[in-house]
Coordinates of C-alpha atoms (C1' of nucleotides) in Angstrom, one line a residue:
Chain A
M1 CA -0.4 0.2 0.1
G2 CA 1.3 3.8 -0.5
S3 CA 2.9 5.5 2.3
N4 CA 0.5 7.4 4.8
V5 CA 2.1 10.5 4.4
R6 CA 2.0 10.2 0.7
E7 CA -2.2 9.9 1.2
E8 CA -2.3 12.5 3.5
V9 CA -0.5 15.2 1.1
M10 CA -3.1 14.2 -1.4
A11 CA -6.0 14.4 0.7
A12 CA -4.4 17.9 2.1
A13 CA -3.5 19.0 -1.7
K14 CA -7.2 18.1 -2.3
R15 CA -9.1 20.0 0.1
A16 CA -6.4 22.9 -0.8
A17 CA -7.0 23.3 -4.3
Q18 CA -11.1 22.8 -3.9
S19 CA -10.4 26.5 -2.0
H20 CA -7.6 28.3 -3.7
G21 CA -7.3 26.4 -7.2
Y22 CA -4.0 24.9 -8.7
T23 CA -2.5 28.4 -8.6
G24 CA -3.1 28.4 -5.1
L25 CA -1.5 25.3 -3.9
N26 CA 2.0 25.4 -2.1
F27 CA 4.4 23.3 -0.8
R28 CA 4.9 24.9 2.3
E29 CA 1.3 25.3 3.8
L30 CA 0.4 21.6 2.7
A31 CA 3.4 20.3 4.2
A32 CA 2.6 22.3 7.6
E33 CA -0.9 21.0 7.4
V34 CA 0.6 17.4 7.2
G35 CA 2.9 18.0 9.9
I36 CA 6.1 17.5 7.6
K37 CA 8.7 19.8 5.6
S38 CA 8.0 20.7 2.5
A39 CA 11.2 19.2 0.7
T40 CA 9.5 15.9 1.8
I41 CA 6.9 16.7 -0.6
H42 CA 9.0 16.5 -3.4
Y43 CA 10.4 13.3 -2.6
Y44 CA 6.6 11.6 -3.4
F45 CA 5.9 14.2 -6.2
P46 CA 8.7 16.1 -8.0
T47 CA 7.1 18.7 -8.9
K48 CA 3.8 20.7 -8.6
V49 CA 2.8 19.2 -12.1
D50 CA 2.9 15.8 -10.7
L51 CA 1.3 16.8 -7.3
G52 CA -1.6 18.6 -9.3
A53 CA -2.2 16.0 -11.9
A54 CA -2.2 13.3 -9.5
I55 CA -5.0 14.8 -7.3
A56 CA -7.0 15.9 -9.9
K57 CA -6.7 12.0 -11.5
R58 CA -7.6 11.0 -7.8
Y59 CA -10.6 13.1 -7.9
W60 CA -12.5 11.9 -11.0
E61 CA -11.2 8.1 -9.7
D62 CA -13.3 8.7 -6.8
S63 CA -16.0 10.3 -8.6
Q64 CA -16.1 7.2 -10.5
V65 CA -16.7 4.8 -7.7
L66 CA -19.0 6.9 -5.7
L67 CA -21.1 7.4 -9.1
D68 CA -21.1 3.8 -9.7
S69 CA -22.3 2.8 -6.3
L70 CA -25.3 5.3 -6.8
W71 CA -26.2 3.8 -10.1
N72 CA -24.8 1.0 -12.1
G73 CA -27.5 -0.2 -14.1
G74 CA -29.7 -1.1 -11.2
N75 CA -33.5 -0.6 -10.6
D76 CA -34.1 2.9 -9.7
P77 CA -32.4 5.3 -12.2
A78 CA -34.8 7.8 -11.4
R79 CA -33.4 8.2 -7.8
A80 CA -29.7 8.3 -8.8
L81 CA -30.8 11.2 -10.8
M82 CA -32.2 12.6 -7.8
E83 CA -29.3 12.1 -5.8
Y84 CA -26.9 13.5 -8.4
P85 CA -26.7 17.2 -7.1
N86 CA -25.5 15.7 -3.8
T87 CA -22.1 14.5 -5.1
F88 CA -21.7 18.3 -5.6
R89 CA -23.4 19.5 -2.4
V90 CA -21.2 17.5 -0.1
S91 CA -17.9 20.3 -1.6
L92 CA -20.2 23.2 -0.1
E93 CA -20.8 21.8 3.3
Q94 CA -17.1 21.2 3.5
D95 CA -16.2 24.7 4.5
N96 CA -17.8 26.1 1.0
R97 CA -15.0 24.1 -1.2
I98 CA -16.2 23.2 -4.8
C99 CA -15.6 21.0 -7.4
L100 CA -11.7 20.6 -8.0
C101 CA -12.2 20.4 -11.5
S102 CA -14.5 23.9 -11.5
F103 CA -12.3 25.5 -10.1
M104 CA -9.1 24.1 -12.5
S105 CA -11.7 24.5 -15.6
A106 CA -11.3 28.3 -14.1
E107 CA -7.7 28.3 -14.3
H108 CA -7.4 26.6 -17.7
D109 CA -4.9 29.1 -19.0
D110 CA -2.3 28.4 -16.4
L111 CA -3.0 24.7 -16.4
P112 CA -0.1 22.4 -17.2
D113 CA -1.1 19.9 -20.0
P114 CA -1.0 16.7 -17.7
V115 CA -3.4 18.5 -15.1
K116 CA -5.7 19.4 -18.0
R117 CA -5.9 16.2 -19.3
E118 CA -7.5 14.6 -15.8
V119 CA -9.6 17.8 -15.0
S120 CA -11.4 16.9 -19.1
A121 CA -11.4 13.4 -17.4
F122 CA -13.9 14.1 -14.7
A123 CA -16.2 16.2 -16.8
D124 CA -16.1 12.8 -19.3
I125 CA -17.0 10.3 -16.5
N126 CA -19.5 12.8 -14.9
I127 CA -21.2 13.3 -18.5
A128 CA -20.8 9.3 -19.5
W129 CA -22.3 8.4 -16.5
L130 CA -25.4 10.9 -16.7
T131 CA -26.0 9.7 -20.2
R132 CA -26.4 6.1 -19.2
V133 CA -28.7 7.0 -16.1
L134 CA -30.8 9.3 -18.4
S135 CA -31.1 6.7 -21.4
A136 CA -32.6 4.1 -18.3
A137 CA -34.5 6.7 -16.7
T138 CA -36.2 8.4 -19.4
D139 CA -37.4 7.9 -23.0
M140 CA -34.4 10.1 -24.5
D141 CA -32.3 8.2 -27.2
T142 CA -28.9 8.4 -26.7
A143 CA -28.3 11.5 -28.5
A144 CA -30.8 13.3 -26.3
S145 CA -29.5 11.7 -23.2
E146 CA -26.2 13.1 -23.8
R147 CA -27.1 16.5 -24.6
R148 CA -29.3 16.5 -21.4
A149 CA -26.3 15.0 -19.5
R150 CA -24.2 17.8 -20.5
A151 CA -26.5 20.6 -19.8
I152 CA -27.4 18.9 -16.1
F153 CA -23.2 18.8 -15.5
A154 CA -22.8 22.3 -16.5
A155 CA -26.0 23.9 -14.7
V156 CA -25.2 22.0 -11.5
A157 CA -21.3 23.3 -11.6
G158 CA -22.6 26.5 -12.2
A159 CA -24.6 26.5 -9.3
Q160 CA -22.4 25.5 -6.9
L161 CA -20.0 28.0 -8.0
M162 CA -22.9 30.5 -7.3
A163 CA -23.6 29.2 -3.8
R164 CA -19.8 29.7 -3.1
S165 CA -19.8 33.4 -4.0
R166 CA -22.6 33.9 -1.6
S167 CA -21.2 31.3 0.9
D168 CA -24.7 30.0 1.3
I169 CA -25.6 26.5 0.8
S170 CA -29.3 27.1 0.2
V171 CA -28.5 29.1 -2.8
F172 CA -27.5 25.9 -4.3
D173 CA -30.7 24.0 -3.2
A174 CA -32.6 26.6 -4.6
L175 CA -31.1 26.3 -7.9
I176 CA -31.5 22.8 -8.2
D177 CA -34.9 23.1 -7.3
S178 CA -35.1 25.9 -9.7
Y179 CA -33.9 23.4 -12.5
R180 CA -36.4 20.8 -11.8
E181 CA -39.0 23.2 -11.7
A182 CA -38.0 24.4 -15.0
G183 CA -37.5 20.8 -16.5
L184 CA -33.8 20.8 -16.7
L185 CA -33.6 18.1 -14.2
P186 CA -36.4 15.5 -13.9
G187 CA -38.6 15.1 -10.5
Chain B
M1 CA -12.1 62.4 -18.0
G2 CA -9.6 60.0 -16.3
S3 CA -6.4 59.5 -17.6
N4 CA -5.8 57.3 -20.6
V5 CA -3.1 55.3 -18.9
R6 CA -5.9 54.3 -16.0
E7 CA -8.0 53.1 -18.3
E8 CA -5.3 51.2 -20.3
V9 CA -4.5 49.4 -16.6
M10 CA -8.2 49.0 -16.5
A11 CA -8.7 47.0 -19.6
A12 CA -5.4 45.3 -19.5
A13 CA -6.4 44.3 -16.1
K14 CA -9.7 43.3 -16.7
R15 CA -8.5 40.8 -19.6
A16 CA -5.9 39.3 -17.2
A17 CA -8.2 38.7 -14.3
Q18 CA -10.8 36.8 -17.1
S19 CA -7.7 34.7 -17.9
H20 CA -5.8 34.4 -14.9
G21 CA -8.0 35.3 -12.0
Y22 CA -7.6 37.9 -9.2
T23 CA -4.6 35.7 -8.0
G24 CA -2.9 35.5 -11.6
L25 CA -3.3 39.6 -11.7
N26 CA 0.3 40.8 -11.3
F27 CA 1.7 44.6 -11.6
R28 CA 4.6 44.1 -13.7
E29 CA 2.9 41.8 -16.5
L30 CA 0.3 44.3 -16.3
A31 CA 2.6 47.3 -16.8
A32 CA 4.6 45.6 -19.7
E33 CA 1.5 44.9 -21.8
V34 CA 0.6 49.1 -21.1
G35 CA 4.1 49.7 -21.7
I36 CA 4.5 51.3 -18.6
K37 CA 6.5 50.5 -15.4
S38 CA 4.6 48.4 -12.4
A39 CA 5.2 51.4 -9.9
T40 CA 3.0 54.0 -12.1
I41 CA 0.3 51.4 -11.5
H42 CA 0.4 52.1 -7.9
Y43 CA -0.1 55.6 -8.7
Y44 CA -3.3 54.9 -9.9
F45 CA -4.3 52.2 -7.9
P46 CA -2.4 52.1 -4.4
T47 CA -2.8 48.4 -3.9
K48 CA -3.7 45.5 -5.8
V49 CA -7.1 45.3 -3.7
D50 CA -7.8 48.8 -5.1
L51 CA -7.5 47.7 -8.7
G52 CA -9.3 44.0 -8.3
A53 CA -12.1 45.9 -6.8
A54 CA -12.1 48.7 -9.4
I55 CA -12.0 46.5 -12.1
A56 CA -14.8 44.5 -10.8
K57 CA -16.7 47.7 -10.1
R58 CA -16.3 48.5 -13.8
Y59 CA -17.0 45.0 -14.9
W60 CA -20.6 45.2 -13.3
E61 CA -21.1 48.6 -14.9
D62 CA -20.4 48.1 -18.1
S63 CA -22.8 45.1 -18.0
Q64 CA -25.7 47.2 -16.7
V65 CA -25.2 49.7 -19.4
L66 CA -25.4 46.5 -22.4
L67 CA -28.1 44.7 -20.7
D68 CA -29.9 47.9 -20.2
S69 CA -29.5 48.7 -23.9
L70 CA -31.0 45.0 -24.8
W71 CA -34.1 45.8 -22.8
N72 CA -35.3 48.4 -20.6
G73 CA -39.1 48.0 -20.9
G74 CA -39.2 48.0 -24.6
N75 CA -41.7 45.8 -26.6
D76 CA -39.7 42.4 -27.4
P77 CA -38.5 41.1 -24.1
A78 CA -38.8 37.4 -25.6
R79 CA -35.8 38.8 -28.3
A80 CA -33.4 40.0 -25.2
L81 CA -34.2 36.9 -23.6
M82 CA -32.9 34.9 -26.9
E83 CA -30.0 37.6 -26.9
Y84 CA -28.7 37.3 -23.1
P85 CA -26.3 34.2 -23.7
N86 CA -24.3 36.2 -26.1
T87 CA -23.2 38.4 -23.3
F88 CA -21.3 35.6 -22.2
R89 CA -20.3 34.5 -25.3
V90 CA -18.5 37.1 -25.9
S91 CA -16.0 36.6 -23.5
L92 CA -15.1 32.9 -24.9
E93 CA -14.7 34.5 -28.4
Q94 CA -12.1 36.9 -26.8
D95 CA -8.9 34.3 -26.5
N96 CA -11.2 31.9 -24.3
R97 CA -12.0 34.0 -21.8
I98 CA -14.3 33.9 -19.0
C99 CA -16.7 36.3 -17.2
L100 CA -14.6 37.9 -14.7
C101 CA -16.9 37.4 -11.9
S102 CA -17.5 33.8 -12.5
F103 CA -13.3 33.2 -11.9
M104 CA -13.2 35.4 -8.9
S105 CA -16.5 33.4 -7.5
A106 CA -14.1 30.5 -7.6
E107 CA -11.4 32.4 -5.8
H108 CA -14.0 33.5 -3.4
D109 CA -11.8 32.5 -0.2
D110 CA -9.0 34.2 -1.4
L111 CA -10.7 37.4 -2.4
P112 CA -10.3 40.7 -0.2
D113 CA -14.2 42.3 1.2
P114 CA -14.1 45.0 -1.3
V115 CA -13.6 42.7 -4.4
K116 CA -16.3 40.1 -2.8
R117 CA -18.2 43.1 -3.0
E118 CA -18.3 44.2 -6.3
V119 CA -18.4 40.3 -7.7
S120 CA -22.0 40.0 -5.7
A121 CA -22.9 43.1 -7.4
F122 CA -22.6 41.6 -10.9
A123 CA -24.8 38.8 -9.9
D124 CA -27.3 40.8 -8.5
I125 CA -27.5 43.0 -11.4
N126 CA -27.6 40.1 -13.8
I127 CA -30.4 38.3 -12.1
A128 CA -32.2 41.5 -11.6
W129 CA -32.3 42.4 -15.5
L130 CA -33.3 38.7 -16.1
T131 CA -36.2 38.7 -13.6
R132 CA -37.4 41.8 -14.9
V133 CA -37.1 40.2 -18.9
L134 CA -38.8 36.8 -17.4
S135 CA -41.6 38.8 -16.0
A136 CA -42.4 40.8 -19.5
A137 CA -41.7 38.0 -21.6
T138 CA -43.7 35.1 -19.7
D139 CA -46.9 34.8 -17.2
M140 CA -44.7 34.1 -14.7
D141 CA -45.1 35.8 -11.7
T142 CA -42.4 37.5 -9.8
A143 CA -41.1 35.4 -7.2
A144 CA -41.6 32.2 -10.3
S145 CA -39.5 35.0 -12.8
E146 CA -36.5 35.2 -10.0
R147 CA -36.1 32.1 -9.4
R148 CA -35.8 31.1 -13.0
A149 CA -33.7 34.3 -13.8
R150 CA -31.2 32.9 -11.1
A151 CA -31.4 29.5 -12.7
I152 CA -30.5 30.8 -16.0
F153 CA -27.5 33.0 -14.6
A154 CA -26.0 30.0 -12.7
A155 CA -26.3 27.6 -16.1
V156 CA -25.3 29.9 -18.3
A157 CA -22.0 31.0 -16.3
G158 CA -21.5 27.2 -15.9
A159 CA -21.4 26.4 -19.6
Q160 CA -19.3 29.1 -20.3
L161 CA -17.0 27.6 -17.6
M162 CA -17.4 24.3 -19.5
A163 CA -16.7 25.5 -22.9
R164 CA -13.6 27.4 -21.5
S165 CA -12.4 23.9 -20.2
R166 CA -12.2 22.4 -23.3
S167 CA -11.1 25.9 -25.5
D168 CA -14.2 25.1 -27.6
I169 CA -17.2 27.7 -28.1
S170 CA -19.2 25.2 -29.8
V171 CA -19.5 23.3 -26.4
F172 CA -21.0 26.6 -25.3
D173 CA -23.5 27.1 -28.0
A174 CA -24.5 23.3 -27.5
L175 CA -25.1 23.6 -23.8
I176 CA -27.2 26.8 -24.5
D177 CA -29.2 25.0 -27.1
S178 CA -29.8 22.2 -24.6
Y179 CA -30.9 24.4 -21.9
R180 CA -33.6 25.2 -24.5
E181 CA -34.4 22.3 -25.3
A182 CA -34.6 21.5 -21.8
G183 CA -37.2 24.5 -20.9
L184 CA -34.9 26.1 -19.0
L185 CA -34.8 29.0 -21.2
P186 CA -37.5 29.8 -23.4
G187 CA -37.0 29.6 -27.1
Chain C
dG1 C1' 27.2 -11.6 15.9
dA2 C1' 29.7 -8.1 13.9
dT3 C1' 30.6 -5.0 9.8
dC4 C1' 29.1 -2.9 5.6
dC5 C1' 26.0 -1.7 2.1
dT6 C1' 21.9 -0.2 0.3
dC7 C1' 17.5 2.0 0.2
dT8 C1' 13.5 4.5 2.0
dA9 C1' 12.3 8.8 4.3
dT10 C1' 13.4 12.9 6.1
dC11 C1' 15.5 17.0 7.3
dT12 C1' 18.5 21.3 6.8
dA13 C1' 19.7 25.0 4.3
dT14 C1' 19.6 27.4 0.7
dC15 C1' 19.1 29.5 -4.3
dA16 C1' 17.0 31.7 -7.7
dG17 C1' 12.4 33.7 -9.3
dT18 C1' 8.6 36.2 -8.3
dT19 C1' 5.4 39.5 -6.4
dG20 C1' 3.2 43.5 -4.1
dA21 C1' 4.8 47.7 -2.3
dT22 C1' 7.7 51.8 -1.1
dA23 C1' 11.0 55.8 -1.1
dG24 C1' 12.5 59.3 -3.5
dA25 C1' 14.7 61.5 -7.7
dG26 C1' 13.2 63.3 -12.2
dA27 C1' 10.2 65.0 -16.3
dA28 C1' 6.0 66.8 -17.8
dT29 C1' 2.2 69.9 -17.5
dC30 C1' -0.1 73.6 -15.9
Chain D
dG1 C1' 6.8 77.2 -9.0
dA2 C1' 3.6 73.7 -8.0
dT3 C1' 1.2 69.6 -8.7
dT4 C1' 1.0 65.8 -11.7
dC5 C1' 2.9 62.0 -13.4
dT6 C1' 6.4 58.6 -14.7
dC7 C1' 10.9 56.2 -13.6
dT8 C1' 14.9 53.8 -10.9
dA9 C1' 16.0 51.3 -7.2
dT10 C1' 15.1 48.8 -3.8
dC11 C1' 13.1 45.7 0.0
dA12 C1' 10.7 41.9 2.0
dA13 C1' 8.2 38.1 1.5
dC14 C1' 7.0 33.9 -0.6
dT15 C1' 7.6 29.8 -3.6
dG16 C1' 9.0 26.0 -6.7
dA17 C1' 13.0 23.4 -6.4
dT18 C1' 17.5 21.0 -5.5
dA19 C1' 21.9 19.4 -3.0
dG20 C1' 23.4 17.3 0.7
dA21 C1' 23.1 15.3 5.5
dT22 C1' 21.1 12.3 8.6
dA23 C1' 19.0 8.2 10.8
dG24 C1' 17.0 3.8 10.7
dA25 C1' 15.6 -0.4 8.3
dG26 C1' 16.9 -4.9 6.3
dG27 C1' 20.1 -7.5 3.9
dA28 C1' 24.6 -9.5 2.6
dT29 C1' 29.2 -10.4 3.9
dC30 C1' 32.9 -11.8 6.6

DNA sequence: GATCCTCTATCTATCAGTTGATAGAGAATC
DNA sequence: GATTCTCTATCAACTGATAGATAGAGGATC
């Protein structure tokens, strides 16, 4: 298994990036939070690019596992769809953080390519999952499901961003309700 | 009238912040782009906070003027609503930039209070305008119009963010189409 | 069992580059 | 001549990164 320190650094880096972005990540603060020296981080992640790519990759891998646990061909796709916005809500619950990849999407111009690739993968797996669930839960064909999947993903990310800017999770809840009222989200 | 230099600094700072955020703003690059020395910027904007707040304020003021030119009680609110997403599209057309305030919303935790206030104002004036237009263009009551206004604002911002992450403006267009297809946007 | 070697993991110390900010001199404008 | 504007020079803080020392674990060799 991987060392504890490596895992602790990744966990702290993930949290920091959700609050301050890739640009805002810095070795000394990270090290202080884990209780080590910044040079030690370089032992596990030679460069900042390596660290950034590692946490973005881990982020979408964890998301994939979570989504599959929510629905993976079972018998209640409509319920999974109802639950989907909650996967974004939890970030806001944790000190008003947002999706790592939403933040990094804003930072796109300053992102090294290896990090960009992992950020794209997060969107890909979310959209692919939503497409599958929508196809199972509604009578939309695959093309329509994918269009709707992209729309839902973008809209939920936008709702999370707005809620953060107000430091108010009820803004997120209200927006999700409005999406349902408008017909973007089923339910 | 304000000096040319001051205006040029603000224009360059606005563009930079739309690409790199408030954190990514820096006096030396800004000065180089305008063709002056960084110390000169401090003459017009004593601190970075002053500069950040000034460009965010100008940003929503300009947006207010643009929206009012699009619709201000005239006879075609439905058309204004159709045009609304274009006010976000133009940023992407300019080197894949995004809304200054979307970027700064992501940076919320690292934003000085005076800047935060102006960022909030941008959302406020967009939502207020959308609420008025929706009330005029549809049979929704004021409360429903405001809920929908918030939903549209958040969703369009999300679409812009997704398009940036792919460096592909057609992603934005497709998302807006999908919002219409889903019923979030009229048309 | 004592000595030697290697690898892992962490540290101290330091470098070079960047950044926001300031003091004070000089130039331009009125 | 006073005011406005811009520059040079510099500071202190911060940042990613590197070099090199150290401590300990685990084998291999004698």
